[in-house]
Amino acid sequence: MNIKISLASLLLITLQLNAFNALAETAEEKGLAIAVESDKRETGFTDSTAKMTMELRNKQGDTSVRHIRIKSLEVEGDGDKSMSIFDQPADVKGTAFLTFSHAQQADEQWLYLPSIKRVKRINSKNKSGPFMGSEFAYEDIASQEVEKYTYKYLRDETLNGIDCFVIERIPAYEHSGYTRQIGWINKAEYRPEQIVFYDRKNSLLKTLSYNGYQKYLGQYWRADQLSMVNHQTEKSTTLKWSDYKFKTGLTDTDFSRNSLKRAK
């Protein structure tokens, strides 16, 4: 028996199979795929430096400002290394913060305090504490490796005119300060536009907004401004970034514990 299928029928069958496969993908699989693609587009920058202004705002609207330099080093097969060096004001000048992010193990973090000339290791169970009095926790400062969370795709949604995937991510780290996070991921560029954080009681805690994205080296998107609002305390912190440089030749020796004391 001869069976003849027209080109149009074959095309229709193919479209139906593709639609079936798309429906067969679970919400967890789609959420993970979005996270993996986002991470993939960030890979390969090697190292970077930047300047950052941190603006702390209390409930009454009073503001204090800190000036910081940031160094980052990409680590193949693991989380990135980063160092934050405080230049102003005088009471924090010389303070340096070092992070070794890890994909599947607890991050390692150290803080150098020039007033006592001592390097203090941050307890792995205390990553939910505020970083230098800001609304960013220690765990927010570390690089966000895919393996640090489990994921679930929730829906498509437009945010500030931008077509986004909305995904939920749940920290795999047992001492995280969050039960879950909801992220809005730009569909075209796979970059975060907003993240909403829920505390250990699963109550709304903070919202992080990304603004003023610019592309570097024809590939890497960096936001000029990150704004974290704490809904429970009504405090906020704004990070303003500038003077990005990539592939500057930084190495592991620039991110050792000893380098904290001589950071300039």
PDB file of C-alpha atoms in Angstrom:
ATOM      1  CA  MET A   1       0.000   0.000   0.000  1.00  0.00           C
ATOM      2  CA  ASN A   2       1.413   3.359  -1.025  1.00  0.00           C
ATOM      3  CA  ILE A   3       0.941   6.299   1.339  1.00  0.00           C
ATOM      4  CA  LYS A   4       1.426   9.753  -0.114  1.00  0.00           C
ATOM      5  CA  ILE A   5       1.716  12.801   2.122  1.00  0.00           C
ATOM      6  CA  SER A   6       1.620  16.264   0.615  1.00  0.00           C
ATOM      7  CA  LEU A   7       4.176  18.900   1.601  1.00  0.00           C
ATOM      8  CA  ALA A   8       1.424  20.956   3.228  1.00  0.00           C
ATOM      9  CA  SER A   9       0.285  17.985   5.306  1.00  0.00           C
ATOM     10  CA  LEU A  10       3.858  17.236   6.356  1.00  0.00           C
ATOM     11  CA  LEU A  11       4.342  20.842   7.418  1.00  0.00           C
ATOM     12  CA  LEU A  12       1.113  20.738   9.434  1.00  0.00           C
ATOM     13  CA  ILE A  13       2.189  17.539  11.196  1.00  0.00           C
ATOM     14  CA  THR A  14       5.572  19.086  12.030  1.00  0.00           C
ATOM     15  CA  LEU A  15       3.928  22.189  13.504  1.00  0.00           C
ATOM     16  CA  GLN A  16       1.588  20.042  15.568  1.00  0.00           C
ATOM     17  CA  LEU A  17       4.494  17.963  16.890  1.00  0.00           C
ATOM     18  CA  ASN A  18       6.419  21.109  17.812  1.00  0.00           C
ATOM     19  CA  ALA A  19       3.371  22.469  19.615  1.00  0.00           C
ATOM     20  CA  PHE A  20       2.968  19.182  21.474  1.00  0.00           C
ATOM     21  CA  ASN A  21       6.638  19.186  22.501  1.00  0.00           C
ATOM     22  CA  ALA A  22       6.331  22.763  23.743  1.00  0.00           C
ATOM     23  CA  LEU A  23       3.318  21.806  25.856  1.00  0.00           C
ATOM     24  CA  ALA A  24       5.145  18.732  27.140  1.00  0.00           C
ATOM     25  CA  GLU A  25       7.913  20.898  28.611  1.00  0.00           C
ATOM     26  CA  THR A  26       7.226  21.307  32.321  1.00  0.00           C
ATOM     27  CA  ALA A  27       7.196  24.670  34.081  1.00  0.00           C
ATOM     28  CA  GLU A  28      10.320  23.598  35.984  1.00  0.00           C
ATOM     29  CA  GLU A  29      12.158  22.649  32.780  1.00  0.00           C
ATOM     30  CA  LYS A  30      11.241  25.926  31.105  1.00  0.00           C
ATOM     31  CA  GLY A  31      12.268  27.952  34.159  1.00  0.00           C
ATOM     32  CA  LEU A  32      15.637  26.209  34.272  1.00  0.00           C
ATOM     33  CA  ALA A  33      16.139  26.673  30.510  1.00  0.00           C
ATOM     34  CA  ILE A  34      15.557  30.430  30.870  1.00  0.00           C
ATOM     35  CA  ALA A  35      18.079  30.623  33.734  1.00  0.00           C
ATOM     36  CA  VAL A  36      20.661  28.611  31.786  1.00  0.00           C
ATOM     37  CA  GLU A  37      20.313  30.821  28.717  1.00  0.00           C
ATOM     38  CA  SER A  38      20.621  33.965  30.838  1.00  0.00           C
ATOM     39  CA  ASP A  39      23.800  32.613  32.441  1.00  0.00           C
ATOM     40  CA  LYS A  40      25.208  31.519  29.067  1.00  0.00           C
ATOM     41  CA  ARG A  41      24.961  35.055  27.706  1.00  0.00           C
ATOM     42  CA  GLU A  42      27.005  36.321  30.674  1.00  0.00           C
ATOM     43  CA  THR A  43      29.854  33.863  30.185  1.00  0.00           C
ATOM     44  CA  GLY A  44      33.241  34.880  28.777  1.00  0.00           C
ATOM     45  CA  PHE A  45      33.841  38.417  30.085  1.00  0.00           C
ATOM     46  CA  THR A  46      37.044  37.148  31.840  1.00  0.00           C
ATOM     47  CA  ASP A  47      37.367  40.030  34.322  1.00  0.00           C
ATOM     48  CA  SER A  48      36.056  43.531  34.912  1.00  0.00           C
ATOM     49  CA  THR A  49      36.441  46.682  36.981  1.00  0.00           C
ATOM     50  CA  ALA A  50      33.901  49.406  37.687  1.00  0.00           C
ATOM     51  CA  LYS A  51      33.084  52.320  39.958  1.00  0.00           C
ATOM     52  CA  MET A  52      29.960  52.350  42.073  1.00  0.00           C
ATOM     53  CA  THR A  53      28.117  54.920  44.158  1.00  0.00           C
ATOM     54  CA  MET A  54      25.960  53.471  46.940  1.00  0.00           C
ATOM     55  CA  GLU A  55      23.118  55.688  48.154  1.00  0.00           C
ATOM     56  CA  LEU A  56      21.477  54.623  51.419  1.00  0.00           C
ATOM     57  CA  ARG A  57      18.063  56.123  52.175  1.00  0.00           C
ATOM     58  CA  ASN A  58      16.239  55.678  55.488  1.00  0.00           C
ATOM     59  CA  LYS A  59      12.501  55.757  56.207  1.00  0.00           C
ATOM     60  CA  GLN A  60      12.586  59.538  56.701  1.00  0.00           C
ATOM     61  CA  GLY A  61      14.293  60.070  53.333  1.00  0.00           C
ATOM     62  CA  ASP A  62      17.717  60.980  54.740  1.00  0.00           C
ATOM     63  CA  THR A  63      20.532  59.868  52.423  1.00  0.00           C
ATOM     64  CA  SER A  64      24.150  58.860  52.909  1.00  0.00           C
ATOM     65  CA  VAL A  65      26.550  58.116  50.054  1.00  0.00           C
ATOM     66  CA  ARG A  66      29.490  55.742  49.690  1.00  0.00           C
ATOM     67  CA  HIS A  67      31.970  55.465  46.824  1.00  0.00           C
ATOM     68  CA  ILE A  68      33.214  51.993  45.970  1.00  0.00           C
ATOM     69  CA  ARG A  69      35.422  50.301  43.376  1.00  0.00           C
ATOM     70  CA  ILE A  70      34.515  46.814  42.183  1.00  0.00           C
ATOM     71  CA  LYS A  71      36.762  44.125  40.709  1.00  0.00           C
ATOM     72  CA  SER A  72      35.457  40.830  39.316  1.00  0.00           C
ATOM     73  CA  LEU A  73      37.106  37.673  38.014  1.00  0.00           C
ATOM     74  CA  GLU A  74      35.304  34.957  36.075  1.00  0.00           C
ATOM     75  CA  VAL A  75      36.099  31.436  37.305  1.00  0.00           C
ATOM     76  CA  GLU A  76      35.544  28.565  34.899  1.00  0.00           C
ATOM     77  CA  GLY A  77      33.404  25.797  36.369  1.00  0.00           C
ATOM     78  CA  ASP A  78      32.569  27.723  39.549  1.00  0.00           C
ATOM     79  CA  GLY A  79      31.234  31.045  40.799  1.00  0.00           C
ATOM     80  CA  ASP A  80      32.998  34.354  40.172  1.00  0.00           C
ATOM     81  CA  LYS A  81      35.375  36.135  42.536  1.00  0.00           C
ATOM     82  CA  SER A  82      34.773  39.787  43.401  1.00  0.00           C
ATOM     83  CA  MET A  83      36.216  42.525  45.579  1.00  0.00           C
ATOM     84  CA  SER A  84      34.594  45.759  46.747  1.00  0.00           C
ATOM     85  CA  ILE A  85      36.894  48.552  47.971  1.00  0.00           C
ATOM     86  CA  PHE A  86      35.384  51.526  49.825  1.00  0.00           C
ATOM     87  CA  ASP A  87      36.992  54.922  49.108  1.00  0.00           C
ATOM     88  CA  GLN A  88      34.554  57.362  50.762  1.00  0.00           C
ATOM     89  CA  PRO A  89      33.409  58.545  53.269  1.00  0.00           C
ATOM     90  CA  ALA A  90      36.337  58.620  55.671  1.00  0.00           C
ATOM     91  CA  ASP A  91      34.764  56.283  58.245  1.00  0.00           C
ATOM     92  CA  VAL A  92      34.692  53.378  55.761  1.00  0.00           C
ATOM     93  CA  LYS A  93      37.723  54.288  53.627  1.00  0.00           C
ATOM     94  CA  GLY A  94      39.948  51.255  53.080  1.00  0.00           C
ATOM     95  CA  THR A  95      37.254  48.731  53.967  1.00  0.00           C
ATOM     96  CA  ALA A  96      37.406  45.851  51.500  1.00  0.00           C
ATOM     97  CA  PHE A  97      35.036  42.953  50.918  1.00  0.00           C
ATOM     98  CA  LEU A  98      36.035  39.742  49.123  1.00  0.00           C
ATOM     99  CA  THR A  99      33.656  37.083  47.794  1.00  0.00           C
ATOM    100  CA  PHE A 100      34.359  33.645  46.344  1.00  0.00           C
ATOM    101  CA  SER A 101      31.023  32.566  44.885  1.00  0.00           C
ATOM    102  CA  HIS A 102      30.415  28.853  44.437  1.00  0.00           C
ATOM    103  CA  ALA A 103      27.906  26.979  42.347  1.00  0.00           C
ATOM    104  CA  GLN A 104      27.025  24.196  44.766  1.00  0.00           C
ATOM    105  CA  GLN A 105      28.815  25.023  48.009  1.00  0.00           C
ATOM    106  CA  ALA A 106      28.363  27.905  50.442  1.00  0.00           C
ATOM    107  CA  ASP A 107      29.987  31.140  49.252  1.00  0.00           C
ATOM    108  CA  GLU A 108      33.144  32.286  51.035  1.00  0.00           C
ATOM    109  CA  GLN A 109      33.252  35.941  52.075  1.00  0.00           C
ATOM    110  CA  TRP A 110      35.755  38.060  54.010  1.00  0.00           C
ATOM    111  CA  LEU A 111      35.618  41.678  55.227  1.00  0.00           C
ATOM    112  CA  TYR A 112      38.739  43.761  55.944  1.00  0.00           C
ATOM    113  CA  LEU A 113      38.226  46.473  58.563  1.00  0.00           C
ATOM    114  CA  PRO A 114      41.074  49.044  58.498  1.00  0.00           C
ATOM    115  CA  SER A 115      40.136  50.413  61.941  1.00  0.00           C
ATOM    116  CA  ILE A 116      41.287  47.162  63.551  1.00  0.00           C
ATOM    117  CA  LYS A 117      43.534  46.022  60.659  1.00  0.00           C
ATOM    118  CA  ARG A 118      41.833  42.656  60.670  1.00  0.00           C
ATOM    119  CA  VAL A 119      40.203  40.351  58.124  1.00  0.00           C
ATOM    120  CA  LYS A 120      36.867  39.002  59.344  1.00  0.00           C
ATOM    121  CA  ARG A 121      35.295  35.941  57.747  1.00  0.00           C
ATOM    122  CA  ILE A 122      31.538  36.199  57.198  1.00  0.00           C
ATOM    123  CA  ASN A 123      29.758  33.220  58.734  1.00  0.00           C
ATOM    124  CA  SER A 124      28.118  31.092  56.040  1.00  0.00           C
ATOM    125  CA  LYS A 125      24.935  31.103  58.138  1.00  0.00           C
ATOM    126  CA  ASN A 126      24.823  34.909  58.240  1.00  0.00           C
ATOM    127  CA  LYS A 127      24.551  35.709  54.515  1.00  0.00           C
ATOM    128  CA  SER A 128      21.083  37.200  54.993  1.00  0.00           C
ATOM    129  CA  GLY A 129      22.553  40.092  57.009  1.00  0.00           C
ATOM    130  CA  PRO A 130      22.787  43.594  55.470  1.00  0.00           C
ATOM    131  CA  PHE A 131      25.908  44.389  53.448  1.00  0.00           C
ATOM    132  CA  MET A 132      27.560  47.510  54.942  1.00  0.00           C
ATOM    133  CA  GLY A 133      24.219  48.789  56.248  1.00  0.00           C
ATOM    134  CA  SER A 134      22.523  48.611  52.846  1.00  0.00           C
ATOM    135  CA  GLU A 135      19.318  46.855  51.781  1.00  0.00           C
ATOM    136  CA  PHE A 136      21.462  44.362  49.846  1.00  0.00           C
ATOM    137  CA  ALA A 137      22.202  41.177  51.795  1.00  0.00           C
ATOM    138  CA  TYR A 138      25.574  39.445  51.622  1.00  0.00           C
ATOM    139  CA  GLU A 139      24.004  36.747  49.461  1.00  0.00           C
ATOM    140  CA  ASP A 140      22.751  39.389  46.998  1.00  0.00           C
ATOM    141  CA  ILE A 141      26.319  40.612  46.421  1.00  0.00           C
ATOM    142  CA  ALA A 142      27.661  37.191  45.370  1.00  0.00           C
ATOM    143  CA  SER A 143      27.346  36.110  41.722  1.00  0.00           C
ATOM    144  CA  GLN A 144      24.100  34.310  40.993  1.00  0.00           C
ATOM    145  CA  GLU A 145      25.099  30.851  39.744  1.00  0.00           C
ATOM    146  CA  VAL A 146      22.390  28.706  38.127  1.00  0.00           C
ATOM    147  CA  GLU A 147      22.944  25.861  40.595  1.00  0.00           C
ATOM    148  CA  LYS A 148      22.103  28.077  43.574  1.00  0.00           C
ATOM    149  CA  TYR A 149      18.382  27.778  42.870  1.00  0.00           C
ATOM    150  CA  THR A 150      15.597  25.578  41.584  1.00  0.00           C
ATOM    151  CA  TYR A 151      13.352  27.214  38.998  1.00  0.00           C
ATOM    152  CA  LYS A 152       9.793  27.356  37.755  1.00  0.00           C
ATOM    153  CA  TYR A 153       8.330  29.288  34.815  1.00  0.00           C
ATOM    154  CA  LEU A 154       5.192  31.141  35.905  1.00  0.00           C
ATOM    155  CA  ARG A 155       3.942  33.224  32.983  1.00  0.00           C
ATOM    156  CA  ASP A 156       4.715  35.810  30.313  1.00  0.00           C
ATOM    157  CA  GLU A 157       4.176  39.428  31.324  1.00  0.00           C
ATOM    158  CA  THR A 158       4.961  42.946  30.137  1.00  0.00           C
ATOM    159  CA  LEU A 159       6.931  45.066  32.626  1.00  0.00           C
ATOM    160  CA  ASN A 160       7.493  48.754  31.855  1.00  0.00           C
ATOM    161  CA  GLY A 161       6.796  48.021  28.191  1.00  0.00           C
ATOM    162  CA  ILE A 162       9.284  45.115  28.101  1.00  0.00           C
ATOM    163  CA  ASP A 163       8.131  41.604  27.177  1.00  0.00           C
ATOM    164  CA  CYS A 164       9.344  39.294  29.957  1.00  0.00           C
ATOM    165  CA  PHE A 165       9.369  35.747  31.214  1.00  0.00           C
ATOM    166  CA  VAL A 166       8.313  35.596  34.859  1.00  0.00           C
ATOM    167  CA  ILE A 167      10.083  32.816  36.763  1.00  0.00           C
ATOM    168  CA  GLU A 168      10.248  31.696  40.371  1.00  0.00           C
ATOM    169  CA  ARG A 169      13.546  30.629  41.875  1.00  0.00           C
ATOM    170  CA  ILE A 170      13.935  28.943  45.248  1.00  0.00           C
ATOM    171  CA  PRO A 171      17.328  29.074  46.987  1.00  0.00           C
ATOM    172  CA  ALA A 172      19.032  25.696  47.354  1.00  0.00           C
ATOM    173  CA  TYR A 173      21.197  27.192  50.129  1.00  0.00           C
ATOM    174  CA  GLU A 174      19.651  26.193  53.471  1.00  0.00           C
ATOM    175  CA  HIS A 175      20.687  29.404  55.262  1.00  0.00           C
ATOM    176  CA  SER A 176      19.304  31.800  52.665  1.00  0.00           C
ATOM    177  CA  GLY A 177      17.290  34.724  53.974  1.00  0.00           C
ATOM    178  CA  TYR A 178      14.649  34.076  51.304  1.00  0.00           C
ATOM    179  CA  THR A 179      12.006  31.404  50.746  1.00  0.00           C
ATOM    180  CA  ARG A 180      11.666  32.390  47.078  1.00  0.00           C
ATOM    181  CA  GLN A 181      12.319  35.079  44.504  1.00  0.00           C
ATOM    182  CA  ILE A 182      10.204  36.113  41.513  1.00  0.00           C
ATOM    183  CA  GLY A 183      12.180  37.402  38.532  1.00  0.00           C
ATOM    184  CA  TRP A 184      11.152  39.251  35.375  1.00  0.00           C
ATOM    185  CA  ILE A 185      13.577  38.246  32.601  1.00  0.00           C
ATOM    186  CA  ASN A 186      13.779  40.242  29.364  1.00  0.00           C
ATOM    187  CA  LYS A 187      12.700  37.855  26.566  1.00  0.00           C
ATOM    188  CA  ALA A 188      14.914  39.410  23.917  1.00  0.00           C
ATOM    189  CA  GLU A 189      18.134  39.712  25.922  1.00  0.00           C
ATOM    190  CA  TYR A 190      17.607  37.264  28.818  1.00  0.00           C
ATOM    191  CA  ARG A 191      18.652  39.906  31.347  1.00  0.00           C
ATOM    192  CA  PRO A 192      16.846  40.576  34.648  1.00  0.00           C
ATOM    193  CA  GLU A 193      14.543  43.579  34.776  1.00  0.00           C
ATOM    194  CA  GLN A 194      13.145  43.076  38.282  1.00  0.00           C
ATOM    195  CA  ILE A 195      13.398  40.618  41.183  1.00  0.00           C
ATOM    196  CA  VAL A 196      10.967  40.417  44.101  1.00  0.00           C
ATOM    197  CA  PHE A 197      12.217  38.766  47.320  1.00  0.00           C
ATOM    198  CA  TYR A 198      10.148  36.943  49.965  1.00  0.00           C
ATOM    199  CA  ASP A 199      11.530  36.457  53.487  1.00  0.00           C
ATOM    200  CA  ARG A 200      11.697  33.279  55.560  1.00  0.00           C
ATOM    201  CA  LYS A 201       8.036  33.729  56.523  1.00  0.00           C
ATOM    202  CA  ASN A 202       7.196  33.965  52.805  1.00  0.00           C
ATOM    203  CA  SER A 203       6.175  37.624  53.230  1.00  0.00           C
ATOM    204  CA  LEU A 204       7.045  40.285  50.661  1.00  0.00           C
ATOM    205  CA  LEU A 205      10.415  41.732  51.665  1.00  0.00           C
ATOM    206  CA  LYS A 206      12.210  43.624  48.886  1.00  0.00           C
ATOM    207  CA  THR A 207      12.058  44.596  45.219  1.00  0.00           C
ATOM    208  CA  LEU A 208      15.175  45.021  43.074  1.00  0.00           C
ATOM    209  CA  SER A 209      14.849  47.057  39.857  1.00  0.00           C
ATOM    210  CA  TYR A 210      17.408  47.267  37.034  1.00  0.00           C
ATOM    211  CA  ASN A 211      17.603  50.465  34.947  1.00  0.00           C
ATOM    212  CA  GLY A 212      19.746  52.026  32.231  1.00  0.00           C
ATOM    213  CA  TYR A 213      21.148  48.903  30.604  1.00  0.00           C
ATOM    214  CA  GLN A 214      24.147  49.297  28.305  1.00  0.00           C
ATOM    215  CA  LYS A 215      25.911  46.660  26.205  1.00  0.00           C
ATOM    216  CA  TYR A 216      29.683  46.112  26.477  1.00  0.00           C
ATOM    217  CA  LEU A 217      31.974  44.189  24.120  1.00  0.00           C
ATOM    218  CA  GLY A 218      28.960  43.722  21.863  1.00  0.00           C
ATOM    219  CA  GLN A 219      27.507  41.096  24.233  1.00  0.00           C
ATOM    220  CA  TYR A 220      27.433  41.843  27.958  1.00  0.00           C
ATOM    221  CA  TRP A 221      24.577  43.896  29.384  1.00  0.00           C
ATOM    222  CA  ARG A 222      25.166  45.913  32.555  1.00  0.00           C
ATOM    223  CA  ALA A 223      22.607  48.123  34.306  1.00  0.00           C
ATOM    224  CA  ASP A 224      23.717  51.656  35.202  1.00  0.00           C
ATOM    225  CA  GLN A 225      21.450  51.609  38.253  1.00  0.00           C
ATOM    226  CA  LEU A 226      20.143  48.966  40.660  1.00  0.00           C
ATOM    227  CA  SER A 227      17.508  50.033  43.175  1.00  0.00           C
ATOM    228  CA  MET A 228      16.578  47.824  46.140  1.00  0.00           C
ATOM    229  CA  VAL A 229      13.469  48.829  48.122  1.00  0.00           C
ATOM    230  CA  ASN A 230      12.699  47.167  51.458  1.00  0.00           C
ATOM    231  CA  HIS A 231       8.908  47.109  51.830  1.00  0.00           C
ATOM    232  CA  GLN A 232       9.039  46.150  55.501  1.00  0.00           C
ATOM    233  CA  THR A 233      11.417  48.882  56.731  1.00  0.00           C
ATOM    234  CA  GLU A 234      10.698  51.461  53.996  1.00  0.00           C
ATOM    235  CA  LYS A 235      14.455  51.871  53.514  1.00  0.00           C
ATOM    236  CA  SER A 236      16.140  51.698  50.110  1.00  0.00           C
ATOM    237  CA  THR A 237      19.572  51.446  48.521  1.00  0.00           C
ATOM    238  CA  THR A 238      20.527  52.586  45.028  1.00  0.00           C
ATOM    239  CA  LEU A 239      23.706  51.406  43.310  1.00  0.00           C
ATOM    240  CA  LYS A 240      24.923  53.620  40.464  1.00  0.00           C
ATOM    241  CA  TRP A 241      27.578  52.053  38.226  1.00  0.00           C
ATOM    242  CA  SER A 242      30.076  53.712  35.881  1.00  0.00           C
ATOM    243  CA  ASP A 243      33.454  53.341  34.156  1.00  0.00           C
ATOM    244  CA  TYR A 244      33.177  49.658  33.275  1.00  0.00           C
ATOM    245  CA  LYS A 245      36.319  48.019  31.903  1.00  0.00           C
ATOM    246  CA  PHE A 246      36.695  44.404  30.782  1.00  0.00           C
ATOM    247  CA  LYS A 247      39.579  41.989  30.204  1.00  0.00           C
ATOM    248  CA  THR A 248      41.975  44.127  32.271  1.00  0.00           C
ATOM    249  CA  GLY A 249      44.342  41.287  33.176  1.00  0.00           C
ATOM    250  CA  LEU A 250      43.197  40.570  36.741  1.00  0.00           C
ATOM    251  CA  THR A 251      44.291  37.195  38.161  1.00  0.00           C
ATOM    252  CA  ASP A 252      43.668  35.025  41.217  1.00  0.00           C
ATOM    253  CA  THR A 253      46.401  36.847  43.142  1.00  0.00           C
ATOM    254  CA  ASP A 254      44.284  40.018  42.973  1.00  0.00           C
ATOM    255  CA  PHE A 255      41.568  38.207  44.933  1.00  0.00           C
ATOM    256  CA  SER A 256      43.482  36.587  47.796  1.00  0.00           C
ATOM    257  CA  ARG A 257      42.793  37.246  51.477  1.00  0.00           C
ATOM    258  CA  ASN A 258      46.136  39.066  51.697  1.00  0.00           C
ATOM    259  CA  SER A 259      45.090  41.352  48.845  1.00  0.00           C
ATOM    260  CA  LEU A 260      42.284  42.683  51.069  1.00  0.00           C
ATOM    261  CA  LYS A 261      44.795  44.417  53.343  1.00  0.00           C
ATOM    262  CA  ARG A 262      46.622  46.100  50.491  1.00  0.00           C
ATOM    263  CA  ALA A 263      43.565  46.952  48.384  1.00  0.00           C
ATOM    264  CA  LYS A 264      43.903  50.460  46.982  1.00  0.00           C
TER     265      LYS A 264
END
